[in-house]
GROMACS .gro file of N, CA and C in nm:
model
  351
    1MET      N    1  -5.015  22.860  17.729
    1MET     CA    2  -5.028  23.003  17.671
    1MET      C    3  -5.110  22.987  17.543
    2PRO      N    4  -5.213  23.076  17.520
    2PRO     CA    5  -5.281  23.072  17.407
    2PRO      C    6  -5.211  23.125  17.282
    3ASP      N    7  -5.237  23.058  17.161
    3ASP     CA    8  -5.169  23.110  17.050
    3ASP      C    9  -5.253  23.196  16.954
    4PHE      N   10  -5.299  23.303  17.010
    4PHE     CA   11  -5.381  23.399  16.929
    4PHE      C   12  -5.301  23.467  16.826
    5ALA      N   13  -5.164  23.451  16.826
    5ALA     CA   14  -5.083  23.525  16.725
    5ALA      C   15  -5.075  23.463  16.592
    6LEU      N   16  -5.145  23.340  16.575
    6LEU     CA   17  -5.137  23.281  16.448
    6LEU      C   18  -5.280  23.252  16.399
    7ALA      N   19  -5.302  23.269  16.278
    7ALA     CA   20  -5.433  23.244  16.209
    7ALA      C   21  -5.407  23.164  16.079
    8MET      N   22  -5.496  23.069  16.060
    8MET     CA   23  -5.479  22.987  15.932
    8MET      C   24  -5.610  22.961  15.872
    9ALA      N   25  -5.603  22.961  15.741
    9ALA     CA   26  -5.735  22.924  15.659
    9ALA      C   27  -5.695  22.833  15.536
   10VAL      N   28  -5.776  22.743  15.511
   10VAL     CA   29  -5.748  22.658  15.404
   10VAL      C   30  -5.859  22.681  15.301
   11HIS      N   31  -5.818  22.689  15.175
   11HIS     CA   32  -5.917  22.697  15.057
   11HIS      C   33  -5.865  22.616  14.942
   12THR      N   34  -5.954  22.587  14.848
   12THR     CA   35  -5.919  22.519  14.733
   12THR      C   36  -5.906  22.623  14.630
   13HIS      N   37  -5.790  22.634  14.557
   13HIS     CA   38  -5.778  22.731  14.455
   13HIS      C   39  -5.856  22.672  14.328
   14PRO      N   40  -5.902  22.764  14.232
   14PRO     CA   41  -5.970  22.728  14.113
   14PRO      C   42  -5.899  22.604  14.029
   15SER      N   43  -5.759  22.604  14.055
   15SER     CA   44  -5.688  22.501  13.983
   15SER      C   45  -5.692  22.359  14.054
   16GLY      N   46  -5.752  22.362  14.174
   16GLY     CA   47  -5.767  22.245  14.249
   16GLY      C   48  -5.666  22.223  14.357
   17ALA      N   49  -5.561  22.316  14.358
   17ALA     CA   50  -5.456  22.322  14.454
   17ALA      C   51  -5.518  22.347  14.588
   18THR      N   52  -5.448  22.292  14.690
   18THR     CA   53  -5.488  22.332  14.833
   18THR      C   54  -5.396  22.444  14.868
   19VAL      N   55  -5.456  22.551  14.923
   19VAL     CA   56  -5.386  22.670  14.972
   19VAL      C   57  -5.408  22.687  15.127
   20LEU      N   58  -5.300  22.684  15.195
   20LEU     CA   59  -5.310  22.716  15.337
   20LEU      C   60  -5.248  22.856  15.357
   21THR      N   61  -5.334  22.945  15.396
   21THR     CA   62  -5.285  23.081  15.432
   21THR      C   63  -5.254  23.095  15.583
   22VAL      N   64  -5.145  23.131  15.606
   22VAL     CA   65  -5.089  23.156  15.745
   22VAL      C   66  -5.053  23.300  15.773
   23THR      N   67  -5.118  23.356  15.878
   23THR     CA   68  -5.083  23.498  15.911
   23THR      C   69  -5.049  23.509  16.061
   24GLY      N   70  -4.979  23.605  16.093
   24GLY     CA   71  -4.945  23.635  16.238
   24GLY      C   72  -4.790  23.585  16.251
   25GLU      N   73  -4.779  23.529  16.366
   25GLU     CA   74  -4.639  23.487  16.412
   25GLU      C   75  -4.634  23.337  16.422
   26LEU      N   76  -4.530  23.284  16.359
   26LEU     CA   77  -4.499  23.145  16.346
   26LEU      C   78  -4.370  23.116  16.420
   27ASP      N   79  -4.388  23.070  16.548
   27ASP     CA   80  -4.287  23.049  16.642
   27ASP      C   81  -4.303  22.936  16.729
   28TYR      N   82  -4.215  22.928  16.834
   28TYR     CA   83  -4.212  22.815  16.920
   28TYR      C   84  -4.362  22.780  16.974
   29HIS      N   85  -4.443  22.882  17.002
   29HIS     CA   86  -4.578  22.859  17.071
   29HIS      C   87  -4.662  22.824  16.954
   30THR      N   88  -4.658  22.868  16.837
   30THR     CA   89  -4.765  22.849  16.738
   30THR      C   90  -4.732  22.756  16.633
   31ALA      N   91  -4.610  22.720  16.607
   31ALA     CA   92  -4.573  22.622  16.499
   31ALA      C   93  -4.633  22.485  16.512
   32PRO      N   94  -4.651  22.435  16.629
   32PRO     CA   95  -4.724  22.305  16.654
   32PRO      C   96  -4.870  22.312  16.591
   33ARG      N   97  -4.930  22.415  16.595
   33ARG     CA   98  -5.068  22.435  16.529
   33ARG      C   99  -5.060  22.418  16.391
   34LEU      N  100  -4.952  22.489  16.325
   34LEU     CA  101  -4.936  22.474  16.187
   34LEU      C  102  -4.921  22.329  16.145
   35SER      N  103  -4.824  22.250  16.221
   35SER     CA  104  -4.801  22.118  16.196
   35SER      C  105  -4.915  22.037  16.200
   36ARG      N  106  -5.004  22.058  16.308
   36ARG     CA  107  -5.118  21.967  16.312
   36ARG      C  108  -5.224  22.005  16.207
   37MET      N  109  -5.237  22.132  16.163
   37MET     CA  110  -5.319  22.166  16.048
   37MET      C  111  -5.282  22.088  15.923
   38VAL      N  112  -5.150  22.093  15.886
   38VAL     CA  113  -5.098  22.037  15.766
   38VAL      C  114  -5.123  21.877  15.784
   39GLU      N  115  -5.092  21.817  15.900
   39GLU     CA  116  -5.126  21.679  15.920
   39GLU      C  117  -5.258  21.636  15.887
   40GLY      N  118  -5.347  21.720  15.915
   40GLY     CA  119  -5.498  21.702  15.902
   40GLY      C  120  -5.548  21.729  15.758
   41LEU      N  121  -5.462  21.785  15.671
   41LEU     CA  122  -5.513  21.804  15.543
   41LEU      C  123  -5.526  21.687  15.457
   42PRO      N  124  -5.633  21.674  15.370
   42PRO     CA  125  -5.643  21.560  15.287
   42PRO      C  126  -5.574  21.579  15.157
   43LEU      N  127  -5.438  21.550  15.160
   43LEU     CA  128  -5.354  21.560  15.049
   43LEU      C  129  -5.374  21.463  14.946
   44ALA      N  130  -5.345  21.480  14.818
   44ALA     CA  131  -5.358  21.384  14.717
   44ALA      C  132  -5.238  21.399  14.611
   45ALA      N  133  -5.201  21.291  14.554
   45ALA     CA  134  -5.095  21.291  14.454
   45ALA      C  135  -5.120  21.387  14.356
   46ALA      N  136  -5.017  21.459  14.317
   46ALA     CA  137  -5.019  21.555  14.201
   46ALA      C  138  -5.109  21.667  14.230
   47VAL      N  139  -5.167  21.694  14.346
   47VAL     CA  140  -5.238  21.812  14.377
   47VAL      C  141  -5.156  21.900  14.470
   48PRO      N  142  -5.119  22.016  14.417
   48PRO     CA  143  -5.025  22.101  14.502
   48PRO      C  144  -5.079  22.144  14.628
   49LEU      N  145  -4.977  22.154  14.729
   49LEU     CA  146  -5.010  22.228  14.854
   49LEU      C  147  -4.924  22.352  14.849
   50VAL      N  148  -4.990  22.461  14.864
   50VAL     CA  149  -4.912  22.587  14.864
   50VAL      C  150  -4.943  22.649  15.009
   51LEU      N  151  -4.835  22.683  15.064
   51LEU     CA  152  -4.849  22.767  15.199
   51LEU      C  153  -4.826  22.911  15.157
   52ASP      N  154  -4.929  22.995  15.182
   52ASP     CA  155  -4.920  23.127  15.157
   52ASP      C  156  -4.884  23.202  15.290
   53VAL      N  157  -4.755  23.236  15.305
   53VAL     CA  158  -4.706  23.297  15.416
   53VAL      C  159  -4.694  23.456  15.419
   54GLY      N  160  -4.754  23.512  15.307
   54GLY     CA  161  -4.745  23.654  15.287
   54GLY      C  162  -4.783  23.729  15.417
   55GLY      N  163  -4.878  23.679  15.503
   55GLY     CA  164  -4.923  23.744  15.611
   55GLY      C  165  -4.843  23.722  15.751
   56LEU      N  166  -4.730  23.649  15.726
   56LEU     CA  167  -4.658  23.626  15.850
   56LEU      C  168  -4.573  23.761  15.879
   57SER      N  169  -4.584  23.791  16.025
   57SER     CA  170  -4.514  23.906  16.061
   57SER      C  171  -4.368  23.859  16.133
   58PHE      N  172  -4.366  23.731  16.170
   58PHE     CA  173  -4.252  23.675  16.230
   58PHE      C  174  -4.244  23.530  16.207
   59CYS      N  175  -4.129  23.473  16.200
   59CYS     CA  176  -4.104  23.333  16.186
   59CYS      C  177  -3.972  23.299  16.243
   60ASP      N  178  -3.971  23.217  16.342
   60ASP     CA  179  -3.835  23.176  16.408
   60ASP      C  180  -3.793  23.034  16.353
   61SER      N  181  -3.693  22.982  16.396
   61SER     CA  182  -3.641  22.862  16.362
   61SER      C  183  -3.736  22.746  16.377
   62ILE      N  184  -3.821  22.753  16.481
   62ILE     CA  185  -3.920  22.643  16.503
   62ILE      C  186  -4.037  22.650  16.388
   63GLY      N  187  -4.054  22.780  16.351
   63GLY     CA  188  -4.145  22.807  16.240
   63GLY      C  189  -4.093  22.755  16.115
   64VAL      N  190  -3.971  22.768  16.083
   64VAL     CA  191  -3.906  22.716  15.968
   64VAL      C  192  -3.922  22.573  15.972
   65SER      N  193  -3.904  22.507  16.084
   65SER     CA  194  -3.908  22.355  16.098
   65SER      C  195  -4.054  22.318  16.065
   66ALA      N  196  -4.150  22.400  16.099
   66ALA     CA  197  -4.282  22.357  16.064
   66ALA      C  198  -4.321  22.368  15.912
   67LEU      N  199  -4.244  22.452  15.838
   67LEU     CA  200  -4.263  22.460  15.707
   67LEU      C  201  -4.198  22.332  15.641
   68ILE      N  202  -4.083  22.298  15.700
   68ILE     CA  203  -4.016  22.175  15.645
   68ILE      C  204  -4.101  22.053  15.672
   69SER      N  205  -4.168  22.049  15.788
   69SER     CA  206  -4.268  21.941  15.806
   69SER      C  207  -4.372  21.933  15.707
   70GLY      N  208  -4.421  22.050  15.664
   70GLY     CA  209  -4.528  22.066  15.566
   70GLY      C  210  -4.478  22.007  15.436
   71TYR      N  211  -4.363  22.041  15.404
   71TYR     CA  212  -4.290  21.979  15.275
   71TYR      C  213  -4.282  21.833  15.291
   72GLN      N  214  -4.242  21.788  15.402
   72GLN     CA  215  -4.229  21.631  15.421
   72GLN      C  216  -4.369  21.568  15.413
   73ARG      N  217  -4.464  21.624  15.463
   73ARG     CA  218  -4.598  21.565  15.462
   73ARG      C  219  -4.655  21.563  15.316
   74ALA      N  220  -4.631  21.673  15.245
   74ALA     CA  221  -4.671  21.672  15.107
   74ALA      C  222  -4.590  21.579  15.024
   75THR      N  223  -4.469  21.573  15.046
   75THR     CA  224  -4.388  21.467  14.973
   75THR      C  225  -4.438  21.328  14.999
   76ALA      N  226  -4.473  21.296  15.121
   76ALA     CA  227  -4.518  21.156  15.155
   76ALA      C  228  -4.641  21.137  15.080
   77ALA      N  229  -4.721  21.242  15.053
   77ALA     CA  230  -4.846  21.211  14.967
   77ALA      C  231  -4.830  21.232  14.825
   78ALA      N  232  -4.709  21.255  14.774
   78ALA     CA  233  -4.674  21.277  14.639
   78ALA      C  234  -4.741  21.403  14.582
   79ALA      N  235  -4.762  21.503  14.681
   79ALA     CA  236  -4.832  21.633  14.637
   79ALA      C  237  -4.707  21.734  14.627
   80PRO      N  238  -4.716  21.805  14.509
   80PRO     CA  239  -4.620  21.918  14.499
   80PRO      C  240  -4.630  22.012  14.613
   81PHE      N  241  -4.525  22.082  14.654
   81PHE     CA  242  -4.526  22.175  14.773
   81PHE      C  243  -4.449  22.303  14.729
   82ALA      N  244  -4.507  22.418  14.768
   82ALA     CA  245  -4.444  22.543  14.754
   82ALA      C  246  -4.488  22.644  14.855
   83VAL      N  247  -4.406  22.746  14.877
   83VAL     CA  248  -4.435  22.858  14.969
   83VAL      C  249  -4.443  22.979  14.891
   84ALA      N  250  -4.550  23.054  14.914
   84ALA     CA  251  -4.565  23.177  14.848
   84ALA      C  252  -4.583  23.301  14.941
   85GLY      N  253  -4.528  23.403  14.887
   85GLY     CA  254  -4.543  23.537  14.971
   85GLY      C  255  -4.446  23.557  15.082
   86ALA      N  256  -4.340  23.479  15.082
   86ALA     CA  257  -4.240  23.498  15.194
   86ALA      C  258  -4.195  23.639  15.188
   87GLY      N  259  -4.189  23.711  15.301
   87GLY     CA  260  -4.135  23.835  15.312
   87GLY      C  261  -3.978  23.836  15.302
   88ARG      N  262  -3.917  23.947  15.292
   88ARG     CA  263  -3.767  23.958  15.267
   88ARG      C  264  -3.690  23.883  15.373
   89ASP      N  265  -3.723  23.887  15.509
   89ASP     CA  266  -3.656  23.828  15.604
   89ASP      C  267  -3.674  23.683  15.601
   90LEU      N  268  -3.799  23.626  15.582
   90LEU     CA  269  -3.805  23.488  15.579
   90LEU      C  270  -3.742  23.417  15.459
   91ALA      N  271  -3.760  23.488  15.346
   91ALA     CA  272  -3.692  23.445  15.225
   91ALA      C  273  -3.543  23.436  15.245
   92GLN      N  274  -3.493  23.534  15.307
   92GLN     CA  275  -3.345  23.533  15.323
   92GLN      C  276  -3.302  23.412  15.412
   93ILE      N  277  -3.375  23.396  15.520
   93ILE     CA  278  -3.342  23.283  15.607
   93ILE      C  279  -3.345  23.149  15.533
   94LEU      N  280  -3.455  23.134  15.443
   94LEU     CA  281  -3.467  23.006  15.372
   94LEU      C  282  -3.363  22.996  15.267
   95GLN      N  283  -3.309  23.105  15.210
   95GLN     CA  284  -3.204  23.102  15.117
   95GLN      C  285  -3.068  23.073  15.177
   96ILE      N  286  -3.043  23.135  15.298
   96ILE     CA  287  -2.917  23.130  15.362
   96ILE      C  288  -2.899  22.977  15.403
   97THR      N  289  -3.009  22.912  15.447
   97THR     CA  290  -3.007  22.774  15.513
   97THR      C  291  -3.012  22.672  15.387
   98GLY      N  292  -3.044  22.713  15.268
   98GLY     CA  293  -3.056  22.629  15.155
   98GLY      C  294  -3.184  22.559  15.138
   99ILE      N  295  -3.272  22.592  15.233
   99ILE     CA  296  -3.412  22.535  15.221
   99ILE      C  297  -3.489  22.567  15.096
  100ASP      N  298  -3.460  22.686  15.041
  100ASP     CA  299  -3.515  22.729  14.912
  100ASP      C  300  -3.483  22.635  14.800
  101ARG      N  301  -3.386  22.543  14.814
  101ARG     CA  302  -3.346  22.453  14.713
  101ARG      C  303  -3.429  22.317  14.724
  102ILE      N  304  -3.488  22.308  14.850
  102ILE     CA  305  -3.568  22.186  14.873
  102ILE      C  306  -3.711  22.211  14.821
  103PHE      N  307  -3.771  22.323  14.848
  103PHE     CA  308  -3.899  22.360  14.795
  103PHE      C  309  -3.900  22.503  14.743
  104GLY      N  310  -3.995  22.527  14.640
  104GLY     CA  311  -3.986  22.656  14.580
  104GLY      C  312  -4.047  22.762  14.662
  105LEU      N  313  -3.996  22.897  14.648
  105LEU     CA  314  -4.042  23.007  14.699
  105LEU      C  315  -4.083  23.101  14.586
  106TYR      N  316  -4.212  23.142  14.606
  106TYR     CA  317  -4.275  23.221  14.495
  106TYR      C  318  -4.335  23.346  14.551
  107GLU      N  319  -4.351  23.453  14.466
  107GLU     CA  320  -4.409  23.579  14.513
  107GLU      C  321  -4.559  23.558  14.535
  108SER      N  322  -4.624  23.481  14.458
  108SER     CA  323  -4.770  23.475  14.475
  108SER      C  324  -4.814  23.332  14.470
  109VAL      N  325  -4.938  23.309  14.513
  109VAL     CA  326  -4.990  23.181  14.511
  109VAL      C  327  -5.008  23.127  14.365
  110ASP      N  328  -5.049  23.211  14.274
  110ASP     CA  329  -5.064  23.181  14.140
  110ASP      C  330  -4.936  23.136  14.080
  111GLN      N  331  -4.828  23.204  14.104
  111GLN     CA  332  -4.692  23.174  14.057
  111GLN      C  333  -4.655  23.029  14.103
  112ALA      N  334  -4.682  23.008  14.246
  112ALA     CA  335  -4.643  22.878  14.303
  112ALA      C  336  -4.722  22.765  14.239
  113ILE      N  337  -4.846  22.786  14.215
  113ILE     CA  338  -4.927  22.679  14.152
  113ILE      C  339  -4.887  22.656  14.010
  114ALA      N  340  -4.856  22.760  13.930
  114ALA     CA  341  -4.803  22.745  13.794
  114ALA      C  342  -4.678  22.665  13.798
  115ALA      N  343  -4.585  22.689  13.895
  115ALA     CA  344  -4.457  22.622  13.891
  115ALA      C  345  -4.476  22.468  13.937
  116CYS      N  346  -4.583  22.446  14.014
  116CYS     CA  347  -4.603  22.305  14.056
  116CYS      C  348  -4.668  22.224  13.951
  117GLY      N  349  -4.740  22.285  13.854
  117GLY     CA  350  -4.816  22.218  13.751
  117GLY      C  351  -4.730  22.186  13.637
   0.00000   0.00000   0.00000
């Protein structure tokens, strides 16, 4: 099944942080693509990785697992990790499960980067 429901783009923020923007649906079918994308990023110690999920319209438990995998990959590289732009539903899931205590949730990419620095 093609995963047209997920789009990703990587850019370097003026601060030097790596920002991965994820839009669409993050679910059983598309989460492996996010995991592969994060695995392929050239992460560096002390250079933040921010996942901008403001464009997600849906995220299931497998999608949440992909976010955790991103955190683990960043941690292994000693790179600060944060999630920006989580909608109300996703933020609530991350808070209920306690995942928000593992990595920061911020309203914007700029806030996430400021918190990582």
